[in-house]
mmCIF file of C-alpha atoms in Angstrom:
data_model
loop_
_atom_site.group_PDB
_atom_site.id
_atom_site.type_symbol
_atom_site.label_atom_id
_atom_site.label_comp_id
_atom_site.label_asym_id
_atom_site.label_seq_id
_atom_site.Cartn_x
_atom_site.Cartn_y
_atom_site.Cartn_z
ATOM 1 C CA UNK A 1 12.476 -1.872 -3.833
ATOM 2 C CA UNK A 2 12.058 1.708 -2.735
ATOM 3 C CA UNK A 3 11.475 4.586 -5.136
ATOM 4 C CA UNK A 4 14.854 5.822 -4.627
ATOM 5 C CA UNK A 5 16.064 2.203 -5.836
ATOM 6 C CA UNK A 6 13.797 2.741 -9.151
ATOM 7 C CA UNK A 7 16.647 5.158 -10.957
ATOM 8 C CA UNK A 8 14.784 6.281 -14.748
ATOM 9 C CA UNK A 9 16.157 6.415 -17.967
ATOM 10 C CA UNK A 10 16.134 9.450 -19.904
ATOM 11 C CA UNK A 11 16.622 8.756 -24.089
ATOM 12 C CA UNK A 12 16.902 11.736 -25.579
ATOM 13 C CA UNK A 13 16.598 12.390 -29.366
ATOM 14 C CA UNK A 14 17.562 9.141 -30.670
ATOM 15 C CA UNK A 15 15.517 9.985 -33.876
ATOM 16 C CA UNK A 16 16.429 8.885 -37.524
ATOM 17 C CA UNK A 17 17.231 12.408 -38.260
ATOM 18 C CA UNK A 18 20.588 11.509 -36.958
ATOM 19 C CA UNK A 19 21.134 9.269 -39.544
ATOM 20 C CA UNK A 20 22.117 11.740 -42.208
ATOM 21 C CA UNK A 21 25.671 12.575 -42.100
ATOM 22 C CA UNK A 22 25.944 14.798 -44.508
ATOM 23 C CA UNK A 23 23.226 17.313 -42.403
ATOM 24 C CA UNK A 24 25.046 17.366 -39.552
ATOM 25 C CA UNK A 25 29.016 17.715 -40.951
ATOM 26 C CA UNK A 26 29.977 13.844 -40.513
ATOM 27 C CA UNK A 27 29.213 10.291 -39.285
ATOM 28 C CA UNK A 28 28.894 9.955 -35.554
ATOM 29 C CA UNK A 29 31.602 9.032 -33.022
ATOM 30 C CA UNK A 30 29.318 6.293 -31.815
ATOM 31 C CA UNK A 31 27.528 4.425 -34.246
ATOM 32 C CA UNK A 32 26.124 1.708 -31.856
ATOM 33 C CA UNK A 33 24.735 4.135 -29.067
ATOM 34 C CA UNK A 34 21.086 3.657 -30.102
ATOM 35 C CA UNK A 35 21.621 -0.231 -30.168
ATOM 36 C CA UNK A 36 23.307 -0.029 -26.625
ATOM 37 C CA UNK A 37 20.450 2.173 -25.447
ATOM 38 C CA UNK A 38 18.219 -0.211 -26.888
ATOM 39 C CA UNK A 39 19.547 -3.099 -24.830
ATOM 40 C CA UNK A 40 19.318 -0.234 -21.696
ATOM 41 C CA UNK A 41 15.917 0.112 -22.579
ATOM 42 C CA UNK A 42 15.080 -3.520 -22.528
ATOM 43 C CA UNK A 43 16.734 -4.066 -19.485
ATOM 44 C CA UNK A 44 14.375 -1.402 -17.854
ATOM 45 C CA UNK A 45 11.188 -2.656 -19.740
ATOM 46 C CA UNK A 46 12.382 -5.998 -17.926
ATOM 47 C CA UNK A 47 12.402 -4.399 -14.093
ATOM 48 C CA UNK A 48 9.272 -2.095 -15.109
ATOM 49 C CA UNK A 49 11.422 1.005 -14.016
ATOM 50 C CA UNK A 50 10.169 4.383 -15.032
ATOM 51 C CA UNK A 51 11.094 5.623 -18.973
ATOM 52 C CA UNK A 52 11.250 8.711 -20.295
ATOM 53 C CA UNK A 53 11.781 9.357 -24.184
ATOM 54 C CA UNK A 54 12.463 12.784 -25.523
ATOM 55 C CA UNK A 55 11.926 14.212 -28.849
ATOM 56 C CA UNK A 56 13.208 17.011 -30.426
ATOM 57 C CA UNK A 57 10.598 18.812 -32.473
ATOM 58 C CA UNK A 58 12.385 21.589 -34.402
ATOM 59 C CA UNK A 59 10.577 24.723 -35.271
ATOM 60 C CA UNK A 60 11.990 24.815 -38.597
ATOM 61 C CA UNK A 61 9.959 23.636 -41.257
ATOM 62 C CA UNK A 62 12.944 22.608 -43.393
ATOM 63 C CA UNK A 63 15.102 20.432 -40.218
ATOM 64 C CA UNK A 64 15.012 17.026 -40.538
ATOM 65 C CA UNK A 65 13.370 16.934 -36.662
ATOM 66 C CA UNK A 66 10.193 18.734 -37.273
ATOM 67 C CA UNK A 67 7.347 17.101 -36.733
ATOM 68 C CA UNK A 68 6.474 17.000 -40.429
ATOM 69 C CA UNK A 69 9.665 15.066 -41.402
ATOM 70 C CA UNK A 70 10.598 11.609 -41.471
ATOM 71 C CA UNK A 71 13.431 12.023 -39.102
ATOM 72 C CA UNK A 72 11.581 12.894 -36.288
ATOM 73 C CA UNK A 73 10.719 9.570 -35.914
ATOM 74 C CA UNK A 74 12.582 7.839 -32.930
ATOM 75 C CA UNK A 75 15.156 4.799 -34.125
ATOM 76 C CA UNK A 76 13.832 1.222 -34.246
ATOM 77 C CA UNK A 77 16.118 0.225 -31.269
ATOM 78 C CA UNK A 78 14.206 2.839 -28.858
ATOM 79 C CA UNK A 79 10.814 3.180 -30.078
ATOM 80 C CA UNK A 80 8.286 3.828 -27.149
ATOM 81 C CA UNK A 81 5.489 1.665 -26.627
ATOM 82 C CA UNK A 82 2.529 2.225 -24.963
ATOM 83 C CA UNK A 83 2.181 3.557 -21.249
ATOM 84 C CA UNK A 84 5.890 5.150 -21.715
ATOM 85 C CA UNK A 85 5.645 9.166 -22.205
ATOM 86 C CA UNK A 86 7.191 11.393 -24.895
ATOM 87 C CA UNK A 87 8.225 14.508 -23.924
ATOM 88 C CA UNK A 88 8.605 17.033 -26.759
ATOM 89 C CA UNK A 89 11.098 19.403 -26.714
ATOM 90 C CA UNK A 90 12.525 22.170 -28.840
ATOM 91 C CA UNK A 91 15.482 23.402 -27.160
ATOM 92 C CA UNK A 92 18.809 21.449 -26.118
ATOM 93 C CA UNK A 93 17.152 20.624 -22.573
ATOM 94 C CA UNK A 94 14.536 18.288 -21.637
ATOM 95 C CA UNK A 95 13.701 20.326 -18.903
ATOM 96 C CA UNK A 96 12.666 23.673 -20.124
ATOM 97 C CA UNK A 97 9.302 24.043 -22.105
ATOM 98 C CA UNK A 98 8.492 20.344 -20.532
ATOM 99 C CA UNK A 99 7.092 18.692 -17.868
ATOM 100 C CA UNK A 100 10.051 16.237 -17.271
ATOM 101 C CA UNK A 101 10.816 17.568 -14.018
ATOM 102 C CA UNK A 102 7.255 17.432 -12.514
ATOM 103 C CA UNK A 103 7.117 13.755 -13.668
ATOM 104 C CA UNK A 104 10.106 12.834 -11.974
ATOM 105 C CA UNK A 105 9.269 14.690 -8.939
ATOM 106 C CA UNK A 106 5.949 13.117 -8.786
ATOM 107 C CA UNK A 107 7.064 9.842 -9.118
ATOM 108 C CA UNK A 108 10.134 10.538 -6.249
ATOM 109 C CA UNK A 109 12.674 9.479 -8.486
ATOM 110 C CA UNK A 110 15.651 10.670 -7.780
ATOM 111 C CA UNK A 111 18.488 8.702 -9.849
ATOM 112 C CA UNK A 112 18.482 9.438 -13.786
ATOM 113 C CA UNK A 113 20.407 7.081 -16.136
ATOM 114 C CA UNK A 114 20.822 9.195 -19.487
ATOM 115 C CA UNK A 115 21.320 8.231 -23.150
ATOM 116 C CA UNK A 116 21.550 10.161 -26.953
ATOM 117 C CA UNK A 117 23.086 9.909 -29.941
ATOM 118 C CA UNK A 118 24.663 13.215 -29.338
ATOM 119 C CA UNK A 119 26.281 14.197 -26.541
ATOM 120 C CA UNK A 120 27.515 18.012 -27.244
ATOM 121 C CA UNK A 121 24.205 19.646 -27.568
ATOM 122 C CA UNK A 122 20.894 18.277 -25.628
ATOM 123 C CA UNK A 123 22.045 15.574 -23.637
ATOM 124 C CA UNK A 124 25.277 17.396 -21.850
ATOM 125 C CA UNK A 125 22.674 20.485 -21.068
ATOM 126 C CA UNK A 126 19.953 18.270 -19.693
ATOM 127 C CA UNK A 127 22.242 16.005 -18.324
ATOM 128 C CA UNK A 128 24.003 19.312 -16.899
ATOM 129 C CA UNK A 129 20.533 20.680 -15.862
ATOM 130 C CA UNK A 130 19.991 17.197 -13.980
ATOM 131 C CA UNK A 131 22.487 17.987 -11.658
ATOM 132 C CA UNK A 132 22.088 21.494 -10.513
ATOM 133 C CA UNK A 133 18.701 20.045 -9.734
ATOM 134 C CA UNK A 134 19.701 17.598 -7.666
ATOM 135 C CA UNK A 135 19.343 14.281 -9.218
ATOM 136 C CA UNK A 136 21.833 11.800 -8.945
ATOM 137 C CA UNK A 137 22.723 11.304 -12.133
ATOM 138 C CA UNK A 138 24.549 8.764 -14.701
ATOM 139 C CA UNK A 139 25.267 9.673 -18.141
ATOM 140 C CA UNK A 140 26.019 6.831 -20.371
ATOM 141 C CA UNK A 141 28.811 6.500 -23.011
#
């Protein structure tokens, strides 16, 4: 296998946070995504392809994703383990403020596989972001 056959996949801000209806105006329109990423993730852990995890770390001291808050935590179904990065963020992309890019550069990859909980804030712009830089990239629904 090449390192253009090695595609990696992106989770971004599947943290308990998300978990609170009420916070965000309503339930979810997908309430298995983290469990289907979580089967994505195995599946990857399985072919030792390259994972990213991103966290959003809110700035606000009274959001349920700062850093001091219980919902910043990341879901059981994805929880990193060791050896696979975190990549803190605190806007809607995982690309600016981050390193993200220059990991996946350095590593030659390519191909991005992308899942979240929520699709209409951080992953469409860093899926969006993805592919004005060129990545060939696959967002999951």
């Amino acid at each position: 296998m090449t390192t253009l056959d090695r595609p990696a996949l992106i989770l971004i801000d599947i943290q308990k946070a998300f978990d609170n209806a009420a916070y965000w105006g309503g339930e979810r329109n997908n309430p298995n995504a983290e469990n289907n990423a979580g089967e994505l993730l195995r599946i990857w852990r399985d072919n030792h392809l390259p994972i990213f995890h991103i966290r959003h770390c809110s700035s606000n001291p009274s959001s349920l994703l700062h850093e001091a808050n219980e919902g910043n935590e990341f879901k059981e179904a994805v929880k990193p383990i060791n050896g696979e990065p975190v990549i803190r963020k605190n806007v809607n992309s995982a690309f600016i403020g981050t390193d993200l890019k220059d990991r996946l550069d350095s590593q030659k990859i390519t191909k991005l596989v992308i899942v979240g909980l929520t699709t209409d804030h951080c992953v469409s712009t860093t899926t969006r972001m993805a592919g004005n830089f060129g990545y060939d990239t696959f967002l999951v629904s």
